[in-house]
Coordinates of C-alpha atoms in Angstrom, one line a residue:
X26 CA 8.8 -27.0 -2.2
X27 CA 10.9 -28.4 0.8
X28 CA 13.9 -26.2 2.1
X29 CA 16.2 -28.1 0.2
X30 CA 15.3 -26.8 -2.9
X31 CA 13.7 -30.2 -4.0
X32 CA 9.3 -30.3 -4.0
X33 CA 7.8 -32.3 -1.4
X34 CA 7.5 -36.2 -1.2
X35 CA 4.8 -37.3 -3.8
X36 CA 1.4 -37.8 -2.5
X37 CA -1.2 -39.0 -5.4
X38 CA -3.4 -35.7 -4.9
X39 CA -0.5 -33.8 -5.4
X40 CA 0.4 -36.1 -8.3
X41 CA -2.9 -35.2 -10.2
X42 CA -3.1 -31.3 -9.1
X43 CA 0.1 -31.0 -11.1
X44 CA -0.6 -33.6 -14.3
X45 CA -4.2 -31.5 -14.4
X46 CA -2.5 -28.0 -14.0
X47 CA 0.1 -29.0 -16.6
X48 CA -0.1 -27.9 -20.2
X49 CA 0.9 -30.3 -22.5
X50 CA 2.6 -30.6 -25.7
X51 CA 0.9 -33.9 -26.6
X52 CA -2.2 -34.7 -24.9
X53 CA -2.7 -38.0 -23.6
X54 CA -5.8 -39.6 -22.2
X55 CA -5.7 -42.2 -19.8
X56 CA -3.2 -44.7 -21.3
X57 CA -3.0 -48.6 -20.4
X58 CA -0.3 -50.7 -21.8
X59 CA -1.9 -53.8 -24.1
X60 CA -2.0 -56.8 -22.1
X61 CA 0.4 -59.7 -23.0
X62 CA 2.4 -57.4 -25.3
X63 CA 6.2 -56.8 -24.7
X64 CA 6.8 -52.8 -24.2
X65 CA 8.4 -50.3 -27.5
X66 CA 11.3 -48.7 -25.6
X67 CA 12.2 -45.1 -26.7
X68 CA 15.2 -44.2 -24.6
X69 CA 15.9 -40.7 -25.6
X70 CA 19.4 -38.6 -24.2
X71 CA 20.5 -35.3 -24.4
X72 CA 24.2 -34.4 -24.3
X73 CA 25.8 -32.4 -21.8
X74 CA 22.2 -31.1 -20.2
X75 CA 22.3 -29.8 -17.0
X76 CA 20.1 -30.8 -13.8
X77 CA 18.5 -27.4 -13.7
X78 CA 18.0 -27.0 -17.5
X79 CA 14.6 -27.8 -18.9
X80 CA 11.9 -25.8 -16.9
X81 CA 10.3 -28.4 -14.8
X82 CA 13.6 -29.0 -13.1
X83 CA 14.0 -25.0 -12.7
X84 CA 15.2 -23.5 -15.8
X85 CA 13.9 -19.5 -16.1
X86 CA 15.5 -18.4 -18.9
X87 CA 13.1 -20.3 -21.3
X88 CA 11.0 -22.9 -21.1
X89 CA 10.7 -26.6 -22.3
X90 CA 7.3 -27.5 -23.1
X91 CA 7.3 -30.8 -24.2
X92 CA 9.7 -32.3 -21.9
X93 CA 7.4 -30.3 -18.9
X94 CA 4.8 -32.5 -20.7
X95 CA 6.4 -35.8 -20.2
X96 CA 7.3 -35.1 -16.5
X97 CA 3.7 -34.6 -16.4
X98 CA 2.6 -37.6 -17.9
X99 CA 4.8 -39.8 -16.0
X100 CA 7.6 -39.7 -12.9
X101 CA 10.3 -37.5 -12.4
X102 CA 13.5 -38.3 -10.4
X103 CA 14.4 -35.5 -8.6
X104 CA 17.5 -38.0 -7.4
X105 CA 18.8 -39.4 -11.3
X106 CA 22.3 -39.9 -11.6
X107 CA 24.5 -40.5 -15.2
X108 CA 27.4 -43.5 -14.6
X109 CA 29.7 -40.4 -15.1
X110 CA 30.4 -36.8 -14.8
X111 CA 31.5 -37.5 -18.9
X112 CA 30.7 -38.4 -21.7
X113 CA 32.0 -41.9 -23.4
X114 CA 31.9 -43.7 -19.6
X115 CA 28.2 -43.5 -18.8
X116 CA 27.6 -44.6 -22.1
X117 CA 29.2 -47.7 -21.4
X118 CA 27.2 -47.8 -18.2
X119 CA 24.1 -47.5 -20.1
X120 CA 24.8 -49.7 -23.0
X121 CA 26.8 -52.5 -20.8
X122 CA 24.0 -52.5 -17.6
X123 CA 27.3 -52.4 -15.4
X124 CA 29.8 -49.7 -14.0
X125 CA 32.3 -48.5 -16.9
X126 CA 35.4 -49.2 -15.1
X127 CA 34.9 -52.5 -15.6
X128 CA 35.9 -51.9 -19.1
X129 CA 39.0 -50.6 -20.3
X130 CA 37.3 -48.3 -22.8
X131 CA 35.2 -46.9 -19.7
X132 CA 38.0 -45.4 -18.7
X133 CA 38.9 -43.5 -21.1
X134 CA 37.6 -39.5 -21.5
X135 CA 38.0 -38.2 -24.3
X136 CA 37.6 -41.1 -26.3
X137 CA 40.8 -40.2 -28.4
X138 CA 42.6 -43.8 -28.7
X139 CA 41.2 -45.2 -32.0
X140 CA 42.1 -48.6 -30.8
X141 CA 39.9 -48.5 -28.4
X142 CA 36.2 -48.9 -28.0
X143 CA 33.2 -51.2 -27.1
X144 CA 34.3 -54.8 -27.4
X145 CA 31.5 -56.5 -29.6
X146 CA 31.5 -59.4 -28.0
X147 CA 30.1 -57.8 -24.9
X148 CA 26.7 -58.1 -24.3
X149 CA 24.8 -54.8 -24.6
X150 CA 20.9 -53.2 -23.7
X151 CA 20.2 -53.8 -27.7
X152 CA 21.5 -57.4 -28.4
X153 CA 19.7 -58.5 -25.4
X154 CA 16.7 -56.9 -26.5
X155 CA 17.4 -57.8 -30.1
X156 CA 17.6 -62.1 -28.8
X157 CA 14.1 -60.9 -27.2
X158 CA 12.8 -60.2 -29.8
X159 CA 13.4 -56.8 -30.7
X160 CA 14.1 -54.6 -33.0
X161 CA 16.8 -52.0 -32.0
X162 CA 18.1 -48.8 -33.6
X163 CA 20.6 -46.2 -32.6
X164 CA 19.9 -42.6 -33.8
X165 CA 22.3 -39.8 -32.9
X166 CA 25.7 -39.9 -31.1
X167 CA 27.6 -43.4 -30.7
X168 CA 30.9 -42.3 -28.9
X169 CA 32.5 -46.1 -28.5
X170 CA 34.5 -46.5 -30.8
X171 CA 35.8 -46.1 -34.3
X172 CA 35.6 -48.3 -37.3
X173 CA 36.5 -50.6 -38.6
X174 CA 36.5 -52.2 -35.2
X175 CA 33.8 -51.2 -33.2
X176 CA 30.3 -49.5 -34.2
X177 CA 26.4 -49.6 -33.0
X178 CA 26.1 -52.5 -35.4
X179 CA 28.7 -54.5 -33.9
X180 CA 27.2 -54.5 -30.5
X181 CA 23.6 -55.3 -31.4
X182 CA 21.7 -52.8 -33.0
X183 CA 20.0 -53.1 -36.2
X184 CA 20.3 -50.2 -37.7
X185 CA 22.5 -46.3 -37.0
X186 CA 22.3 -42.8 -38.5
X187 CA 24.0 -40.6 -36.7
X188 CA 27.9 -39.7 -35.3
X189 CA 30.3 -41.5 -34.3
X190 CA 32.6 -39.1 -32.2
X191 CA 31.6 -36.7 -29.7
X192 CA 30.1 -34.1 -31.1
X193 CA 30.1 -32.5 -34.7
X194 CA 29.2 -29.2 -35.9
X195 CA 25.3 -28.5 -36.1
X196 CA 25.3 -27.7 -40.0
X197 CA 28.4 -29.5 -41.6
X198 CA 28.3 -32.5 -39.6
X199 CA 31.9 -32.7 -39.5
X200 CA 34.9 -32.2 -36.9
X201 CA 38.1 -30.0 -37.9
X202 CA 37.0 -30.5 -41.5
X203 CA 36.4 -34.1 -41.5
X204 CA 33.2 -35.9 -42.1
X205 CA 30.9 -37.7 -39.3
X206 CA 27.3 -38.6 -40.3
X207 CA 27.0 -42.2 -40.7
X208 CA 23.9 -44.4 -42.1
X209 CA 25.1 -47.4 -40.7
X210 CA 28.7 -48.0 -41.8
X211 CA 28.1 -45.2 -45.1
X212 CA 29.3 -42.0 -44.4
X213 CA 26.6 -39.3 -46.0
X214 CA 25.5 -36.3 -46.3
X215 CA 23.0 -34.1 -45.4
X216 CA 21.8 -30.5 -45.3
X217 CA 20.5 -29.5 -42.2
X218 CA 20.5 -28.7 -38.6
X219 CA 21.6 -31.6 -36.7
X220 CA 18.9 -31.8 -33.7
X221 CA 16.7 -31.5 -36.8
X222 CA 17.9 -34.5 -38.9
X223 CA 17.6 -36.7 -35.5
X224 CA 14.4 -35.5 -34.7
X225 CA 13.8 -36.5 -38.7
X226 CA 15.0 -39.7 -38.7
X227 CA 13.8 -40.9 -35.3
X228 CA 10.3 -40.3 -37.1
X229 CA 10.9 -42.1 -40.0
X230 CA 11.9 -45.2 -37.8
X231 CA 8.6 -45.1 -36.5
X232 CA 7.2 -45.1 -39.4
X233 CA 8.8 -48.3 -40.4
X234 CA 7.6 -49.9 -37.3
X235 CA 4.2 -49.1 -37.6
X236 CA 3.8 -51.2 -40.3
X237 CA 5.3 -54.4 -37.9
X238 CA 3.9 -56.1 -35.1
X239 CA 7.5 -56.3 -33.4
X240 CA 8.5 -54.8 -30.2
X241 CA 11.6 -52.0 -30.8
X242 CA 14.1 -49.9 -29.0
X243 CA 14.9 -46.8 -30.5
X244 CA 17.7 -45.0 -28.7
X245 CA 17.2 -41.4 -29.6
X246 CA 20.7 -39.8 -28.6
X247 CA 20.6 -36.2 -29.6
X248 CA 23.8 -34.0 -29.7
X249 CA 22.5 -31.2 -28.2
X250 CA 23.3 -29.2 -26.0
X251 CA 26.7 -30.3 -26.4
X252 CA 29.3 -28.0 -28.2
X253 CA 29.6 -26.2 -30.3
X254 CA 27.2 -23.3 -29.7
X255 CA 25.0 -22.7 -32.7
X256 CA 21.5 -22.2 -32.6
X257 CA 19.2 -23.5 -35.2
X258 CA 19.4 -19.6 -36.8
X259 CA 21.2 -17.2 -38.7
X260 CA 23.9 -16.2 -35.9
X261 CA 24.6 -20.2 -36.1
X262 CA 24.7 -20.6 -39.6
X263 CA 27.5 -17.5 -39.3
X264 CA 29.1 -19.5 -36.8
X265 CA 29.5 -22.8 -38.5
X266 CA 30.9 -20.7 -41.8
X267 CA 33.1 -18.8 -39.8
X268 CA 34.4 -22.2 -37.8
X269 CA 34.1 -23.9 -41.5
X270 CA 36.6 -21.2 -43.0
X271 CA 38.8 -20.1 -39.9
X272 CA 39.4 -23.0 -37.9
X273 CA 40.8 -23.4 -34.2
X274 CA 40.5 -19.7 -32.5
X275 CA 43.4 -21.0 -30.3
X276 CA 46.5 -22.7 -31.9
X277 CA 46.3 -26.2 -31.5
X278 CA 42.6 -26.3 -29.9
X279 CA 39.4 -28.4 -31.1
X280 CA 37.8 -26.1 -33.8
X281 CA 34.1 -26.7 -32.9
X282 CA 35.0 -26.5 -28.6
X283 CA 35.3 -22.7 -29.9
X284 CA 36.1 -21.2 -26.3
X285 CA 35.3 -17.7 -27.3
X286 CA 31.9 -19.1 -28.6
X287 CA 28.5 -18.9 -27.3
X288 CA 26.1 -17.3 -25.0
X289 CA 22.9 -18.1 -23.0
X290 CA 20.6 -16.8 -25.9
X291 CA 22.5 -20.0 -27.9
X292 CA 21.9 -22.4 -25.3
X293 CA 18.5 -21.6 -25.3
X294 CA 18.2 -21.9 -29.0
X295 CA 19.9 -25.0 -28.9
X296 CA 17.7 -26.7 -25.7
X297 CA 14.6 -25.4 -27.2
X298 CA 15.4 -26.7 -30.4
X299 CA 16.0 -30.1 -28.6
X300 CA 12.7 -30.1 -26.9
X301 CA 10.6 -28.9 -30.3
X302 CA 12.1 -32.0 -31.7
X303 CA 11.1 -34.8 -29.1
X304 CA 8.0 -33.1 -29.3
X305 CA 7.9 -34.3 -33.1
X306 CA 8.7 -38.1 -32.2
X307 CA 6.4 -38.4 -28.9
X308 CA 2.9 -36.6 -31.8
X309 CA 4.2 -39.2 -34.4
X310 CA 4.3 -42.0 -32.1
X311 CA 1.2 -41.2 -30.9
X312 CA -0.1 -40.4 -34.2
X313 CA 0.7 -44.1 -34.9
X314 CA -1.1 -45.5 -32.3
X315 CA 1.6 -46.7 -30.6
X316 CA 2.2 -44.7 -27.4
X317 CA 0.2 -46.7 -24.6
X318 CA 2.6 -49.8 -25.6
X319 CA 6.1 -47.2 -25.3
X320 CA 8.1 -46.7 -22.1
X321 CA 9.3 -43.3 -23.2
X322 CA 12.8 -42.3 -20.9
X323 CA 14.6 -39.1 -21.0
X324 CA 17.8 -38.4 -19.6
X325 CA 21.5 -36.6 -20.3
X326 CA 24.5 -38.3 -20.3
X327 CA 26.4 -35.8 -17.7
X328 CA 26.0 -32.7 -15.7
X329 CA 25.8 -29.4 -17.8
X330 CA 29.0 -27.5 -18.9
X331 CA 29.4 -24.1 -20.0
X332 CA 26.1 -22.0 -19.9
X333 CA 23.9 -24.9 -17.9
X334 CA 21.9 -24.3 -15.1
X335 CA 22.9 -27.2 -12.2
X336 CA 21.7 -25.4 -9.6
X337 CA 20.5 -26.2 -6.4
X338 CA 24.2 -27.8 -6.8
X339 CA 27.4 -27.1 -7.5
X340 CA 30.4 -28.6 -10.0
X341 CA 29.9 -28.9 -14.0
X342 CA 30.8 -31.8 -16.2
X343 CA 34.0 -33.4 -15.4
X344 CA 33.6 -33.1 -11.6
X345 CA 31.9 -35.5 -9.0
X346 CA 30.4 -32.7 -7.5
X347 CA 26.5 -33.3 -7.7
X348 CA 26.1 -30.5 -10.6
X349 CA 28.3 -32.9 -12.8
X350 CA 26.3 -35.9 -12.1
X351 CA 23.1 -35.0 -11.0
X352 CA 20.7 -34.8 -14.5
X353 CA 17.4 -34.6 -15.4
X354 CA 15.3 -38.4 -15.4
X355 CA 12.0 -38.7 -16.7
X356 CA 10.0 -41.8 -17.2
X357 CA 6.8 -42.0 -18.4
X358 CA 5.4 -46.1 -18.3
X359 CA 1.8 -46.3 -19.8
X360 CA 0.2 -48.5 -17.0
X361 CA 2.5 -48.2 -14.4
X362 CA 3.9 -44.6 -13.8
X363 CA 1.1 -42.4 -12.1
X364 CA 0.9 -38.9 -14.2
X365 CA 2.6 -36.2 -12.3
X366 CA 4.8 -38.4 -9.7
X367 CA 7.7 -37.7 -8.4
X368 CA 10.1 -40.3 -6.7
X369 CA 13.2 -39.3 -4.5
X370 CA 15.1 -42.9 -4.9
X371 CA 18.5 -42.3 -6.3
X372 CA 18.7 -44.2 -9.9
X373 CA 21.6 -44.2 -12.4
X374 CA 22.1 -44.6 -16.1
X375 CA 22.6 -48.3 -15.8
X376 CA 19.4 -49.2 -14.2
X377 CA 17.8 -49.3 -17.8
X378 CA 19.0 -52.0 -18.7
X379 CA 17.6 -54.7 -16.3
X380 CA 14.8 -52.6 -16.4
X381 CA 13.9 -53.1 -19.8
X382 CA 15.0 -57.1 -20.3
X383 CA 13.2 -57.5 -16.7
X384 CA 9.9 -56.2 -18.9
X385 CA 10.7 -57.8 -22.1
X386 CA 10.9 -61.3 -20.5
X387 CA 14.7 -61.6 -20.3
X388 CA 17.8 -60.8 -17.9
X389 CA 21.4 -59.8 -18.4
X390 CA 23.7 -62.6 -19.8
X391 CA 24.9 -64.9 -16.4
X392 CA 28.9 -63.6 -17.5
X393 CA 28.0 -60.2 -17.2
X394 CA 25.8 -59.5 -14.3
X395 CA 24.1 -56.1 -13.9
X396 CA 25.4 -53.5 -11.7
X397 CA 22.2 -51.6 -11.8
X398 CA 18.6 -52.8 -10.1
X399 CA 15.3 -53.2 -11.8
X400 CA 13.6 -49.3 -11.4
X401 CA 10.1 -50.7 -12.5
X402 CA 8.7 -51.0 -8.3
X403 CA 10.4 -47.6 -8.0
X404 CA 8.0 -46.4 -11.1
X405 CA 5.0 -48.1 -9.2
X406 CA 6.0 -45.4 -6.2
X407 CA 7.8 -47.8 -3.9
X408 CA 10.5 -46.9 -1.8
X409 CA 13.5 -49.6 -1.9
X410 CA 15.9 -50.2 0.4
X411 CA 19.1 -47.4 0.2
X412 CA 21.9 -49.1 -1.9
X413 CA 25.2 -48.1 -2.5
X414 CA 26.1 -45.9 -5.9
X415 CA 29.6 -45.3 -6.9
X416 CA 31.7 -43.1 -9.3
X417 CA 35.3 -42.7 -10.4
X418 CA 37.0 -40.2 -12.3
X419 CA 40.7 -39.9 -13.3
X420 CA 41.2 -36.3 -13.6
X421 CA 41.8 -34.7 -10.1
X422 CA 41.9 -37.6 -9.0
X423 CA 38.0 -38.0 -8.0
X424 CA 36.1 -40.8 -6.2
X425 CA 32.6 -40.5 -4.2
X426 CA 30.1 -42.9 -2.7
X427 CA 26.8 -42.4 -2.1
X428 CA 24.0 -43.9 0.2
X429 CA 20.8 -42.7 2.0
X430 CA 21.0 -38.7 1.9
X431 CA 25.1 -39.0 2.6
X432 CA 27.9 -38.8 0.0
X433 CA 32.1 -39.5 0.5
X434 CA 33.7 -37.5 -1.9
X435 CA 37.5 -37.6 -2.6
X436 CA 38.6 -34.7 -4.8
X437 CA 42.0 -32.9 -5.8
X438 CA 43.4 -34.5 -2.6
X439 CA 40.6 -33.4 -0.2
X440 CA 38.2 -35.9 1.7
X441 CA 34.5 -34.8 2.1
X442 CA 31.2 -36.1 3.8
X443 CA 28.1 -34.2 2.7
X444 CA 24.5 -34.5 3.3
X445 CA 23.5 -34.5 -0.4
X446 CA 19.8 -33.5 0.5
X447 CA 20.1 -31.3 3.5
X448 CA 22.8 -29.4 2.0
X449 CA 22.4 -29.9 -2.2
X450 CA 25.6 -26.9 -2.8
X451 CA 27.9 -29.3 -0.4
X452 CA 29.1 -27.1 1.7
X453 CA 29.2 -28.2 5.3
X454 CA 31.9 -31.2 5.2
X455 CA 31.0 -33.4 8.0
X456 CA 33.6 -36.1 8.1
X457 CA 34.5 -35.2 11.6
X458 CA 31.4 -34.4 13.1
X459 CA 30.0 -37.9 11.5
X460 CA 33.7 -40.1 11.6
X461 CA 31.7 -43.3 11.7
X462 CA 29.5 -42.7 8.7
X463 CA 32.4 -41.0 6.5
X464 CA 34.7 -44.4 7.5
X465 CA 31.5 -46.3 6.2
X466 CA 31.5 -44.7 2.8
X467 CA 34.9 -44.8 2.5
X468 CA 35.5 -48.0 3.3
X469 CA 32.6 -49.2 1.2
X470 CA 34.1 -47.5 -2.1
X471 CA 37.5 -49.2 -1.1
X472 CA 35.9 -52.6 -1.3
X473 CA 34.1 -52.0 -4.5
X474 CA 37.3 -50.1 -6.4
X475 CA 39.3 -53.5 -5.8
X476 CA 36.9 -55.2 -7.7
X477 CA 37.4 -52.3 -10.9
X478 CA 40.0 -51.8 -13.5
X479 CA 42.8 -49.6 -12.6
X480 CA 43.0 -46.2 -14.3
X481 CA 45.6 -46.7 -17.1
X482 CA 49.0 -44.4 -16.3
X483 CA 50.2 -43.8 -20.1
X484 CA 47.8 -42.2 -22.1
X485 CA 47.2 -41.6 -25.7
X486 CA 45.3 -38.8 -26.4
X487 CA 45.6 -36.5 -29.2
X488 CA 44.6 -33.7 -26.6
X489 CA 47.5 -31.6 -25.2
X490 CA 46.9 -31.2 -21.2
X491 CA 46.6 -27.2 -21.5
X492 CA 43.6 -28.1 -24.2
X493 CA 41.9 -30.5 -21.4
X494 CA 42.1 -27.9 -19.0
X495 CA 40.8 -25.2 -21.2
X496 CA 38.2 -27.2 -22.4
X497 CA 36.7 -28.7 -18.8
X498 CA 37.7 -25.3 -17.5
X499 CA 40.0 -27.0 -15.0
X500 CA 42.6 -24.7 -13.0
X501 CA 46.1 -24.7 -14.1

């Protein structure tokens, strides 16, 4: 380990001491793509995971075999970025290929404005897959937008089970009393723990493809370890009940946010959970002979909240600190990622998609050009040239800029220049000492915010602004 807190740069001896050391919880053999074949493309996200929480990023509490497993099998960023420090924005990063705040509903957070969501006329990661050829399915949380207007099916996939909000309660499935599981545009219902019925129905889409000679995307967007806290156990099951018959434990609050709920014996519950579950998709999928033709990705949408690990940095969700952006990014790419590598390129949520239609033949529509860059050199172990990343967040008030190992961060009134890599906890602010690099970032996230939507000032949200604060744990 370097004295950052990161491991050393990747060498390929180093690369196959750790794949040989690592236990697995599928065992691969040596896997090559099939020539002349278009890639499957299981792009799986967690919700609200933290940088430092599965173990092969750092997590002691518990471990996470299966995702260990992956890392093992393929490349992990130690540098991977979401679009946002939130939820609803880098999902419109990832689905749209370009920066949120070039739409009005990337914005918003929380999504709360029902007349607003993902216009389906714009092109998205599965309807350029699905005019490729593919066959795409959401499973798990949506988070752009309500019906009748907007939906997964609007904006090109083929089929969704799953949520449509942010997050529901692990065993009801439902928010404040109300109803979100969704078989496309059905509402139903099921008994069961939620991670579980994903992990359920991401299998039986497999299934179904088997039986094809089609190329898929499946995007496997689990709602854990989001709120609210219940394990997969009997202290969860109590909790849901007790949620189910008592409501908001603070007038006026979000019933499942649950402030008073929790505790790291939960969390682990609830990430374990997780990682049992993608363990059950990546057997099947090899159990189906599928696996050396499936780029399998797994990310989180933001920086952890409440009981996450982010260290070595510091700020949670909401914040453009590094510990609200930073998240764990693992890629393994039958044929191209080397087992055990590690890369230290900085790469963000919207890189996916011109990674994926750069492998499946095709490229983002000529209106809507990319934002992000084509990671699959960066999988092969190159080094690209340092570009410039960008984020933007209305509360506080918070822009940064990133490039090389330096960062420009603008937050609650306060200018900064860190050394992201040197110092991870951003600490030593070195905008005076360095005037010449901080003017460069600054001026550089100037240029690019002229070119973005401006925040909107009204705002419509059914949250009051004590409830924000008490839910991002922002000061008064």
């Amino acid at each position: 380990m370097s004295k950052t807190g990161f491991p050393d740069k990747f060498t390929r001896r180093g690369a196959m001491g750790a794949a040989g050391a690592a236990t697995l919880a599928v065992t691969v053999p040596g896997l090559a793509h099939t020539p002349g074949r278009k890639p499957n493309f299981l792009f799986i996200m967690a919700d609200d995971l933290g940088y430092a929480d599965l173990s092969c990023y750092g997590r002691r509490e518990y471990e996470t075999p299966v995702l260990d497993g992956l890392a093992a099998q393929g490349m992990k960023f130690n540098h991977g970025y979401a679009n946002s420090a939130v939820c609803s924005a880098t999902r419109v990063g990832l689905i749209t290929g370009r920066y949120q705040y070039r739409l009005r509903v990337g914005l918003e957070e929380p999504l709360g404005d029902r007349s607003l969501g993902l216009d389906p006329a714009h092109p998205t990661m599965p309807s350029l897959l699905r005019e490729a050829g593919y066959h795409t399915a959401l499973v798990g949380k949506w988070h752009l937008g309500w019906l009748p207007d907007f939906g997964p099916l609007k904006s090109g996939y083929d089929e969704f089970w799953g949520c449509r909000g942010g997050g529901v309660d692990y065993f009801t499935h439902s928010v404040g009393g109300n109803p979100d599981l969704w078989d496309g545009d059905v509402q139903v219902e099921e008994v069961g723990y939620m991670t579980d019925l994903l992990g359920d129905r991401a299998i039986e889409y497999l299934d179904q493809r088997a039986a094809e000679d089609k190329p898929w995307l499946l995007s496997l967007h689990f709602t854990a370890p989001h709120w609210p806290w219940q394990g997969n156990n009997e202290e969860g099951r109590a909790e849901s009940a007790r949620l189910a018959e008592h409501g908001p434990t603070i007038p006026g609050s979000l019933d499942i946010t649950h402030f008073d709920g929790g505790n790291m014996e939960t969390y682990a519950a609830m990430v374990t959970s997780l990682d049992m579950n993608i363990g059950r998709v990546l057997t099947r999928l090899a159990e189906l002979g599928m696996e050396q033709d499936t780029v399998v990705v797994f990310t989180s949408d933001n920086g952890g909240e409440r009981f996450s690990d982010n260290w070595p940095f510091t700020g949670i969700k909401t914040e453009l600190l590094e510990g609200g952006m930073r998240v764990p990014f693992i890629v393994k790419w039958p044929g191209l990622t080397l087992p055990g590598s590690e890369t230290d390129v900085p790469a963000l949520s919207m890189d996916f998609l011109p990674t994926f239609l750069s492998a499946a033949g095709s490229a983002p529509h000529p209106d809507y050009p990319s934002d992000g860059m084509d990671l699959r050199s960066v999988l092969a172990g190159a080094v690209p040239e340092d570009r410039y990343l960008f984020w933007r967040f209305w509360a506080k008030d918070q822009r940064a800029a990133r490039k090389g190992d330096y960062k420009y961060l603008h937050i609650a009134g306060e200018e900064y220049l860190f050394n992201v890599v040197a110092d991870p906890l951003e600490r030593a602010n070195l905008k005076f000492r360095l005037p010449e690099k901080f003017a460069e970032l600054k001026g550089a996230f100037d240029s690019w915010n002229e070119g973005m939507l401006n925040v909107p000032e009204a705002r419509s949200y059914r949250f009051t602004p004590r409830e924000l604060a008490d839910h991002f744990g922002w000061d008064s």
